């Protein structure tokens, strides 16, 4: 696929703790029997998955001038991700997230966004957009003034070149920045979110109503994550509701980012909502089968192996066979 996806958001170092039991009460002690460190940040996870499908990716973000930056940059470079848009600030540390995973695979995050919020609009290289086929935004970029200004500058640069725009909406930005989310809606070709985010931003909780609301305001394809209930993907032609793909989940970190990558990939290739939902759902499920995200994110080979080994009765057989055929021809 020619061209590159430009992704604006956060770069973090993730420190993932596998807890022995449940989260401790305030003042308590949560014991862990495993620690994993990896590249973090939604745009990094999505970019890694896209690269593993052969899609070029470029990041716009801000990191510190510290040891944490040196822990994440080499792996991103090794993946062939374009780092021209990654700024370095001496004023704050690289973002870091401590992620506690309970035995049921659920994650709880304690994050310091650090330098991420210091992204400067005037330092975004225009050349990044010369070959861009999509601008992917993380809603976390709406939380801090400087990074928010950079997001809107990137939106302007994309619109000047008729580049489609996509948004990954998370709960805290949806709660704090609902007006900004509403301002973005008519500019979006794609949007991925969950029911909690929709409730914060739009005061809606019924999946089909959420999708209809967003489509009526200009979004061309909506990807609604429904957790263990699967997903709903909708465009102007169809609403597709799929159950969750069967996996043995150990850690939900990165699942939404993999879902985003699947939706983006299918949309860029002109797939319909049925196929986009299938690939996004499969990748989101696969991401829960490994500890951490980053370099553990799934790609084409993992998707092929997983779908090939699924029993026919566990998913829609037409969907499974069509996606397999499409992936095999890449």
Coordinates of C-alpha atoms in Angstrom, one line a residue:
X1 CA 0.0 0.0 0.0
X2 CA 1.5 3.3 -1.0
X3 CA 1.6 6.4 1.2
X4 CA 1.8 6.5 4.9
X5 CA -0.5 6.9 7.9
X6 CA 0.5 9.8 10.1
X7 CA -0.4 9.3 13.8
X8 CA -0.5 12.1 16.4
X9 CA -0.6 11.3 20.1
X10 CA 1.5 9.9 22.9
X11 CA 4.7 7.9 23.2
X12 CA 5.2 6.2 26.5
X13 CA 7.2 3.6 28.3
X14 CA 4.8 1.0 29.7
X15 CA 5.7 -0.8 33.0
X16 CA 3.2 -3.7 33.2
X17 CA 2.7 -5.4 36.6
X18 CA 1.0 -8.8 36.7
X19 CA -0.9 -8.7 40.0
X20 CA -1.3 -11.8 42.1
X21 CA -4.8 -10.8 43.1
X22 CA -7.2 -7.9 42.8
X23 CA -6.3 -4.2 43.0
X24 CA -5.5 -3.2 46.5
X25 CA -7.6 -0.8 48.5
X26 CA -6.2 2.7 49.1
X27 CA -3.2 2.3 51.4
X28 CA -2.8 -1.4 50.5
X29 CA -0.1 -3.3 48.8
X30 CA -0.7 -4.8 45.4
X31 CA 1.8 -7.7 44.9
X32 CA 2.9 -8.6 41.4
X33 CA 4.7 -11.7 40.2
X34 CA 5.8 -10.3 36.9
X35 CA 7.0 -7.0 35.4
X36 CA 7.2 -6.3 31.7
X37 CA 8.4 -3.1 30.1
X38 CA 7.6 -2.1 26.5
X39 CA 6.9 0.7 24.1
X40 CA 3.6 2.3 25.0
X41 CA 1.1 4.9 23.8
X42 CA -1.8 4.1 21.5
X43 CA -0.3 5.6 18.4
X44 CA 2.8 3.5 18.8
X45 CA 0.8 0.3 19.2
X46 CA -1.4 1.1 16.2
X47 CA 1.6 2.1 14.1
X48 CA 3.4 -1.2 14.9
X49 CA 0.4 -3.3 13.9
X50 CA 0.0 -1.3 10.7
X51 CA 3.7 -1.8 9.9
X52 CA 3.2 -5.5 10.3
X53 CA 0.6 -5.3 7.6
X54 CA 3.0 -3.5 5.3
X55 CA 1.6 0.0 5.9
X56 CA 4.1 2.9 6.3
X57 CA 3.6 4.9 9.5
X58 CA 4.9 8.2 10.9
X59 CA 4.5 9.5 14.4
X60 CA 3.9 13.1 15.7
X61 CA 4.6 13.2 19.4
X62 CA 6.9 14.7 22.0
X63 CA 9.3 12.8 24.3
X64 CA 11.9 13.9 26.9
X65 CA 15.7 13.9 26.7
X66 CA 16.1 11.0 29.2
X67 CA 16.8 7.4 29.6
X68 CA 13.1 6.5 28.9
X69 CA 13.4 8.1 25.4
X70 CA 16.4 5.9 24.7
X71 CA 14.4 2.8 25.8
X72 CA 11.6 3.3 23.2
X73 CA 13.2 5.0 20.1
X74 CA 15.4 2.2 18.9
X75 CA 12.6 -0.3 18.7
X76 CA 10.4 2.2 16.8
X77 CA 13.2 2.9 14.4
X78 CA 13.8 -0.9 14.0
X79 CA 10.2 -1.3 13.0
X80 CA 10.7 1.2 10.1
X81 CA 8.4 3.8 11.7
X82 CA 9.1 7.4 10.5
X83 CA 10.2 9.5 13.5
X84 CA 10.6 12.8 11.7
X85 CA 7.7 14.3 13.7
X86 CA 8.9 13.2 17.1
X87 CA 10.0 16.3 19.1
X88 CA 12.4 16.3 22.1
X89 CA 11.8 18.5 25.1
X90 CA 14.2 19.1 28.0
X91 CA 11.3 20.4 30.1
X92 CA 9.7 17.1 31.1
X93 CA 10.3 13.4 31.2
X94 CA 9.2 10.9 28.6
X95 CA 5.7 9.7 29.3
X96 CA 5.4 6.6 31.5
X97 CA 2.5 4.4 32.4
X98 CA 2.3 1.8 35.2
X99 CA -0.3 -0.7 34.2
X100 CA -1.7 -3.2 36.8
X101 CA -3.1 -6.4 35.3
X102 CA -5.5 -8.4 37.5
X103 CA -5.9 -12.2 36.9
X104 CA -9.0 -11.6 34.8
X105 CA -6.9 -9.8 32.2
X106 CA -8.3 -6.3 33.0
X107 CA -5.9 -3.4 33.2
X108 CA -5.8 -0.3 35.4
X109 CA -3.4 2.5 34.4
X110 CA -1.5 5.0 36.4
X111 CA 0.1 7.4 33.9
X112 CA 2.3 10.5 33.8
X113 CA 2.0 11.9 30.3
X114 CA 5.1 14.1 30.8
X115 CA 6.6 15.5 27.6
X116 CA 3.6 14.3 25.6
X117 CA 1.6 17.4 26.5
X118 CA 4.4 19.7 25.3
X119 CA 4.1 18.9 21.6
X120 CA 4.5 22.1 19.6
X121 CA 2.3 22.9 16.6
X122 CA 4.9 25.1 14.9
X123 CA 7.4 22.2 14.9
X124 CA 5.3 19.7 13.0
X125 CA 7.0 19.0 9.6
X126 CA 4.8 19.7 6.7
X127 CA 6.7 17.1 4.7
X128 CA 5.1 14.4 6.8
X129 CA 1.8 15.1 4.9
X130 CA 3.3 14.9 1.4
X131 CA 2.6 11.1 1.1
X132 CA 0.0 10.8 3.8
X133 CA -3.1 8.7 3.2
X134 CA -4.7 9.2 6.7
X135 CA -4.2 11.3 9.8
X136 CA -4.8 9.2 12.9
X137 CA -5.4 11.2 16.1
X138 CA -5.3 10.0 19.7
X139 CA -7.9 11.9 21.8
X140 CA -5.3 12.1 24.7
X141 CA -3.8 15.0 22.6
X142 CA -6.9 17.1 23.6
X143 CA -6.0 17.2 27.3
X144 CA -3.1 19.7 27.3
X145 CA -3.1 23.1 25.6
X146 CA 0.1 22.8 23.6
X147 CA -0.6 19.3 22.3
X148 CA -4.2 20.3 21.6
X149 CA -3.0 23.2 19.5
X150 CA -0.7 20.8 17.6
X151 CA -3.6 18.5 17.0
X152 CA -5.7 21.2 15.4
X153 CA -2.7 22.4 13.3
X154 CA -2.3 18.8 12.1
X155 CA -6.0 18.7 11.3
X156 CA -5.6 21.9 9.2
X157 CA -2.6 20.5 7.4
X158 CA -4.6 17.3 6.6
X159 CA -7.7 19.2 5.4
X160 CA -5.6 21.5 3.2
X161 CA -4.4 18.3 1.4
X162 CA -7.8 16.5 1.5
X163 CA -6.3 13.8 3.7
X164 CA -8.9 11.8 5.7
X165 CA -8.8 12.0 9.5
X166 CA -9.4 9.3 12.1
X167 CA -9.9 9.6 15.9
X168 CA -9.3 7.1 18.7
X169 CA -11.5 8.4 21.5
X170 CA -10.7 7.4 25.1
X171 CA -12.8 7.9 28.3
X172 CA -10.8 10.8 30.0
X173 CA -10.6 13.0 26.9
X174 CA -14.3 12.3 26.2
X175 CA -15.2 13.3 29.8
X176 CA -13.0 16.4 29.9
X177 CA -13.1 17.6 26.3
X178 CA -16.6 16.8 25.0
X179 CA -16.8 20.2 23.1
X180 CA -13.6 19.5 21.3
X181 CA -14.8 16.0 20.3
X182 CA -18.0 17.5 18.9
X183 CA -15.9 20.0 17.0
X184 CA -13.9 17.1 15.4
X185 CA -16.9 14.9 14.4
X186 CA -17.7 16.5 11.1
X187 CA -14.1 16.3 10.1
X188 CA -13.7 12.6 10.7
X189 CA -13.7 9.8 8.2
X190 CA -13.2 7.2 11.0
X191 CA -13.8 7.1 14.7
X192 CA -13.2 4.3 17.3
X193 CA -14.7 4.5 20.7
X194 CA -16.4 2.5 23.5
X195 CA -19.8 2.9 25.1
X196 CA -18.3 4.7 28.1
X197 CA -16.7 7.3 25.9
X198 CA -19.9 7.8 24.0
X199 CA -21.7 8.3 27.3
X200 CA -19.3 11.0 28.4
X201 CA -19.1 12.8 25.0
X202 CA -22.7 12.4 23.7
X203 CA -24.8 11.2 26.7
X204 CA -25.7 8.1 24.7
X205 CA -25.3 4.4 25.7
X206 CA -27.2 2.3 23.1
X207 CA -24.7 1.1 20.5
X208 CA -26.8 1.6 17.4
X209 CA -28.0 5.0 18.6
X210 CA -24.3 6.0 19.2
X211 CA -23.3 5.0 15.7
X212 CA -26.3 6.7 14.1
X213 CA -25.6 9.9 16.0
X214 CA -22.0 10.0 14.8
X215 CA -22.9 9.1 11.2
X216 CA -25.5 11.9 11.0
X217 CA -22.7 14.3 12.1
X218 CA -20.4 13.4 9.2
X219 CA -18.3 10.5 10.4
X220 CA -18.0 8.0 7.5
X221 CA -17.3 4.8 9.5
X222 CA -17.8 4.2 13.3
X223 CA -16.0 1.4 15.2
X224 CA -17.7 0.8 18.5
X225 CA -15.8 -1.5 20.9
X226 CA -18.1 -3.5 23.1
X227 CA -15.6 -5.5 25.2
X228 CA -16.6 -9.1 25.7
X229 CA -19.8 -8.5 23.7
X230 CA -17.7 -7.9 20.5
X231 CA -18.0 -4.8 18.3
X232 CA -20.3 -2.7 16.1
X233 CA -19.0 -1.2 12.9
X234 CA -21.2 1.1 10.9
X235 CA -21.1 3.3 7.8
X236 CA -23.8 4.8 5.6
X237 CA -24.5 1.4 3.9
X238 CA -24.6 -1.1 6.8
X239 CA -24.5 -1.7 10.5
X240 CA -22.5 -4.8 11.5
X241 CA -22.6 -6.3 15.0
X242 CA -20.1 -9.1 15.6
X243 CA -19.6 -11.2 18.8
X244 CA -16.2 -11.2 20.4
X245 CA -13.6 -13.5 18.8
X246 CA -12.7 -16.4 21.1
X247 CA -9.3 -16.2 22.8
X248 CA -7.6 -16.9 26.1
X249 CA -7.1 -13.3 27.3
X250 CA -4.3 -12.5 29.7
X251 CA -3.9 -8.7 29.3
X252 CA -6.2 -6.2 27.5
X253 CA -3.4 -3.6 27.1
X254 CA -3.3 -2.6 23.4
X255 CA -6.5 -4.3 22.4
X256 CA -8.2 -1.0 21.4
X257 CA -5.1 0.1 19.5
X258 CA -5.1 -3.2 17.5
X259 CA -8.8 -2.8 16.8
X260 CA -8.0 0.7 15.5
X261 CA -5.3 -0.6 13.2
X262 CA -7.6 -3.3 11.8
X263 CA -10.3 -0.7 11.1
X264 CA -7.8 1.7 9.5
X265 CA -6.3 -1.1 7.3
X266 CA -9.6 -2.4 6.1
X267 CA -10.9 1.1 5.4
X268 CA -7.8 2.1 3.4
X269 CA -8.2 -0.9 1.3
X270 CA -11.8 -0.1 0.5
X271 CA -13.3 -3.0 2.5
X272 CA -16.9 -2.8 3.6
X273 CA -18.0 -2.5 7.3
X274 CA -18.5 -6.3 7.6
X275 CA -14.8 -7.0 6.6
X276 CA -13.5 -4.1 8.6
X277 CA -15.3 -5.3 11.7
X278 CA -14.0 -8.8 11.2
X279 CA -10.3 -7.8 11.0
X280 CA -10.6 -5.1 13.7
X281 CA -12.3 -7.6 16.0
X282 CA -9.8 -10.4 15.4
X283 CA -6.8 -8.1 16.0
X284 CA -8.3 -6.6 19.1
X285 CA -8.9 -10.1 20.5
X286 CA -5.4 -11.3 19.5
X287 CA -3.8 -8.3 21.3
X288 CA -5.2 -9.7 24.6
X289 CA -3.4 -13.0 24.3
X290 CA 0.1 -11.6 25.2
X291 CA 1.5 -9.5 28.0
X292 CA 1.9 -5.9 27.2
X293 CA 1.6 -4.2 23.8
X294 CA 4.4 -2.5 21.8
X295 CA 6.4 -5.1 20.0
X296 CA 3.9 -7.7 21.1
X297 CA 1.2 -6.2 18.9
X298 CA -0.3 -8.6 16.3
X299 CA 0.2 -8.3 12.6
X300 CA -0.6 -10.1 9.4
X301 CA 1.1 -13.4 10.2
X302 CA -0.5 -13.6 13.6
X303 CA -3.9 -12.8 12.1
X304 CA -3.5 -15.5 9.4
X305 CA -2.4 -18.1 11.9
X306 CA -5.3 -17.3 14.3
X307 CA -8.0 -17.3 11.6
X308 CA -6.7 -20.4 9.9
X309 CA -6.9 -22.3 13.2
X310 CA -10.4 -21.2 14.3
X311 CA -13.1 -23.8 14.3
X312 CA -15.8 -22.8 11.8
X313 CA -18.5 -22.7 14.4
X314 CA -16.8 -20.0 16.5
X315 CA -17.2 -17.2 14.0
X316 CA -19.1 -16.4 10.8
X317 CA -17.5 -18.7 8.3
X318 CA -18.0 -16.4 5.3
X319 CA -16.3 -13.6 7.2
X320 CA -13.4 -15.8 8.3
X321 CA -12.8 -17.2 4.8
X322 CA -13.0 -13.9 3.0
X323 CA -10.6 -12.2 5.4
X324 CA -8.2 -15.1 5.1
X325 CA -8.3 -15.0 1.3
X326 CA -7.7 -11.2 1.3
X327 CA -4.7 -11.5 3.8
X328 CA -3.2 -14.4 1.9
X329 CA -3.0 -12.3 -1.3
X330 CA -1.2 -9.4 0.3

